[in-house]
Coordinates of C-alpha atoms in Angstrom, one line a residue:
M1 CA -31.8 -9.3 -44.7
S2 CA -28.9 -8.4 -42.5
K3 CA -26.5 -11.1 -41.1
S4 CA -27.2 -12.3 -37.6
V5 CA -23.7 -11.1 -36.5
D6 CA -24.7 -7.5 -37.3
N7 CA -26.4 -7.2 -34.1
L8 CA -23.8 -8.9 -31.8
V9 CA -21.2 -7.2 -29.5
W10 CA -18.0 -8.8 -28.5
H11 CA -18.1 -9.5 -24.8
E12 CA -14.7 -9.2 -23.1
A13 CA -13.9 -12.1 -20.7
T14 CA -13.1 -11.3 -17.2
I15 CA -10.3 -13.8 -17.0
T16 CA -7.8 -12.9 -19.9
K17 CA -5.6 -15.2 -22.1
A18 CA -2.7 -13.7 -20.3
D19 CA -4.1 -14.5 -16.9
R20 CA -4.5 -18.1 -18.0
Q21 CA -0.9 -18.2 -19.4
A22 CA 0.3 -16.9 -16.3
K23 CA -1.4 -19.5 -14.2
N24 CA -0.2 -22.2 -16.5
N25 CA 3.3 -20.9 -16.4
H26 CA 3.6 -21.1 -20.2
K27 CA 2.3 -19.4 -23.3
S28 CA -0.3 -20.7 -25.6
C29 CA -0.1 -21.3 -29.2
L30 CA -1.4 -23.3 -32.3
L31 CA 0.9 -25.8 -34.0
W32 CA -0.7 -26.2 -37.5
F33 CA 0.6 -29.7 -38.9
T34 CA -0.1 -29.6 -42.7
G35 CA 1.0 -32.4 -45.1
L36 CA -0.3 -35.2 -47.4
S37 CA -2.3 -38.0 -45.9
G38 CA 0.1 -40.5 -44.5
S39 CA 2.9 -38.0 -44.0
G40 CA 2.7 -38.4 -40.2
K41 CA 0.8 -35.4 -38.9
S42 CA -1.4 -37.1 -36.3
T43 CA 1.6 -39.3 -35.2
L44 CA 3.8 -36.2 -34.6
A45 CA 1.1 -34.1 -33.0
N46 CA 0.4 -36.9 -30.5
A47 CA 4.0 -37.5 -29.9
L48 CA 4.7 -33.9 -29.1
D49 CA 1.5 -33.8 -26.9
Q50 CA 2.8 -36.7 -24.9
V51 CA 6.0 -34.7 -24.2
L52 CA 4.2 -31.6 -23.3
Y53 CA 1.8 -33.7 -21.0
N54 CA 4.8 -35.3 -19.3
N55 CA 6.1 -31.9 -18.6
H56 CA 2.9 -30.7 -16.9
L57 CA 1.9 -28.4 -19.8
N58 CA -1.6 -27.8 -20.8
S59 CA -2.0 -29.2 -24.5
Y60 CA -4.5 -30.8 -26.8
V61 CA -4.7 -32.3 -30.2
L62 CA -7.4 -31.7 -32.8
D63 CA -7.2 -34.5 -35.4
G64 CA -8.7 -34.2 -38.8
D65 CA -10.5 -37.6 -38.8
N66 CA -11.9 -37.1 -35.3
I67 CA -13.2 -33.6 -36.0
R68 CA -15.0 -34.9 -39.1
Q69 CA -16.9 -37.4 -37.1
G70 CA -18.3 -34.7 -34.8
L71 CA -18.2 -31.1 -35.4
N72 CA -17.6 -31.2 -39.1
Q73 CA -19.7 -34.4 -39.9
D74 CA -21.8 -32.4 -42.3
L75 CA -18.9 -31.6 -44.5
G76 CA -17.5 -33.5 -47.5
F77 CA -14.3 -33.0 -49.4
T78 CA -15.2 -30.5 -52.1
D79 CA -13.1 -27.5 -52.4
A80 CA -15.9 -25.5 -50.6
D81 CA -16.2 -28.0 -47.8
R82 CA -12.4 -28.1 -47.3
V83 CA -12.3 -24.3 -46.9
E84 CA -15.2 -24.3 -44.3
N85 CA -13.5 -27.3 -42.7
I86 CA -10.5 -25.4 -42.1
R87 CA -12.3 -22.2 -41.1
R88 CA -14.1 -23.9 -38.3
I89 CA -11.0 -25.7 -37.0
G90 CA -9.1 -22.1 -37.0
E91 CA -11.9 -20.8 -34.9
V92 CA -11.9 -23.8 -32.5
S93 CA -8.2 -23.5 -32.1
K94 CA -8.3 -19.9 -31.4
L95 CA -10.6 -20.7 -28.4
F96 CA -8.0 -23.1 -27.3
V97 CA -5.1 -20.7 -27.4
D98 CA -7.4 -18.1 -25.7
A99 CA -7.9 -20.5 -22.9
G100 CA -4.1 -20.8 -22.3
T101 CA -3.6 -24.2 -24.0
I102 CA -0.9 -25.3 -26.6
V103 CA -3.1 -26.9 -29.2
S104 CA -1.9 -28.9 -32.2
T105 CA -4.0 -29.6 -35.3
A106 CA -3.4 -32.5 -37.7
F107 CA -5.2 -31.6 -41.0
I108 CA -4.1 -31.9 -44.6
S109 CA -5.2 -28.4 -45.1
P110 CA -4.2 -28.4 -48.8
F111 CA -4.8 -24.9 -49.7
E112 CA -2.3 -22.2 -48.7
N113 CA -5.0 -19.3 -48.7
D114 CA -7.0 -21.2 -46.1
R115 CA -4.0 -21.7 -43.8
Q116 CA -3.2 -18.0 -44.2
R117 CA -6.7 -17.0 -43.2
V118 CA -6.4 -19.0 -40.0
R119 CA -2.9 -17.5 -39.4
E120 CA -4.4 -14.0 -39.6
R121 CA -6.7 -14.8 -36.8
F122 CA -3.8 -15.1 -34.3
T123 CA -1.2 -12.7 -33.1
E124 CA 2.5 -12.8 -33.5
N125 CA 4.2 -16.3 -32.6
E126 CA 0.7 -17.8 -31.7
F127 CA 0.4 -19.7 -35.2
I128 CA 3.2 -22.1 -35.9
E129 CA 2.8 -23.7 -39.3
V130 CA 4.5 -27.1 -39.3
Y131 CA 5.0 -28.7 -42.9
V132 CA 5.1 -32.3 -42.4
K133 CA 7.2 -33.0 -45.5
C134 CA 6.9 -36.4 -47.2
D135 CA 6.7 -37.1 -50.9
L136 CA 3.6 -38.7 -52.5
E137 CA 5.5 -41.9 -53.3
E138 CA 6.5 -42.5 -49.7
C139 CA 3.0 -41.7 -48.5
E140 CA 1.5 -44.0 -50.9
K141 CA 3.9 -46.7 -49.8
R142 CA 2.7 -46.2 -46.2
D143 CA -1.0 -46.0 -47.1
V144 CA -1.8 -46.9 -43.4
K145 CA -5.5 -46.3 -44.0
G146 CA -5.7 -47.8 -47.5
L147 CA -6.9 -44.5 -48.8
Y148 CA -4.6 -44.0 -51.6
K149 CA -5.4 -47.5 -53.1
K150 CA -9.0 -46.5 -53.0
A151 CA -8.3 -43.0 -54.5
R152 CA -6.3 -44.6 -57.4
A153 CA -9.2 -46.9 -58.1
G154 CA -11.6 -44.0 -58.3
E155 CA -13.5 -45.0 -55.0
I156 CA -12.6 -41.7 -53.2
P157 CA -13.2 -38.4 -55.1
Y158 CA -11.3 -35.2 -54.3
F159 CA -8.3 -37.0 -52.7
T160 CA -5.5 -34.8 -52.0
G161 CA -2.4 -35.6 -54.1
I162 CA -4.3 -37.8 -56.4
S163 CA -7.3 -36.0 -57.7
S164 CA -7.1 -32.7 -55.7
P165 CA -4.0 -30.6 -55.3
Y166 CA -2.0 -29.9 -52.2
E167 CA -0.2 -26.5 -51.9
A168 CA 3.0 -26.9 -49.8
P169 CA 3.6 -24.0 -47.3
S170 CA 5.9 -21.4 -48.8
Q171 CA 7.2 -20.2 -45.5
P172 CA 6.4 -22.5 -42.7
E173 CA 7.8 -22.0 -39.2
I174 CA 9.1 -25.5 -39.1
I175 CA 9.7 -28.3 -41.6
V176 CA 9.9 -31.8 -40.4
D177 CA 11.1 -34.4 -43.1
T178 CA 9.2 -37.6 -41.9
A179 CA 10.8 -39.6 -44.8
N180 CA 14.2 -38.9 -43.3
E181 CA 13.8 -38.0 -39.6
T182 CA 12.6 -40.3 -36.6
I183 CA 9.7 -39.2 -34.7
E184 CA 12.1 -38.4 -31.8
Q185 CA 14.1 -36.1 -34.0
S186 CA 11.1 -34.3 -35.4
V187 CA 9.5 -33.9 -31.8
E188 CA 12.9 -32.6 -30.5
K189 CA 12.9 -30.0 -33.3
L190 CA 9.4 -28.9 -32.3
V191 CA 10.2 -28.6 -28.7
N192 CA 13.2 -26.6 -29.4
Y193 CA 11.3 -24.3 -31.4
L194 CA 8.8 -23.8 -28.6
K195 CA 11.7 -23.2 -26.2
G196 CA 13.4 -20.8 -28.5
K197 CA 10.2 -18.7 -28.9
Q198 CA 9.8 -18.7 -25.1
I199 CA 6.5 -20.3 -25.2
V200 CA 7.6 -23.2 -23.0
R201 CA 10.7 -23.2 -20.7

């Protein structure tokens, strides 16, 4: 039996990504925040989003916990489910970028191959991998959601950093060290990168 996509033909939109970027007066891109639970991904993504919003730029945040309560509520945390989770987010993010939006995603996304597959769906300078660096010890100290405690007690299987591996990015576009940088310093680094790549002015 053939796949359903075999009989589909891509329909080109009348309004292009370039058209939308020109109207917005800025380019669109995906900032992919990756790091351990508790490293500060969501906090940083939302802090950056606030700055972009204040400067009248079109932006949006896709947060891992929020997405799993809707679009990906049918997925668990096995390796296979994590792969599918990231694949779906990559495709949703591509739609946002095509719509001319600067989208930030806050997902652990532990496997480098999965992040690379998402990268390959974007053109040059559209995929910006942000490694939110914070060692496991510091993340456990924070444990803002109490997840590490549950994972150590065996209550949460497949927990990244405890019972499931995390593969740190080998060549991220940006590294933010949340154990040693303030939120303001990290956000400034992100904004400067966007300006340097002429994504925003």
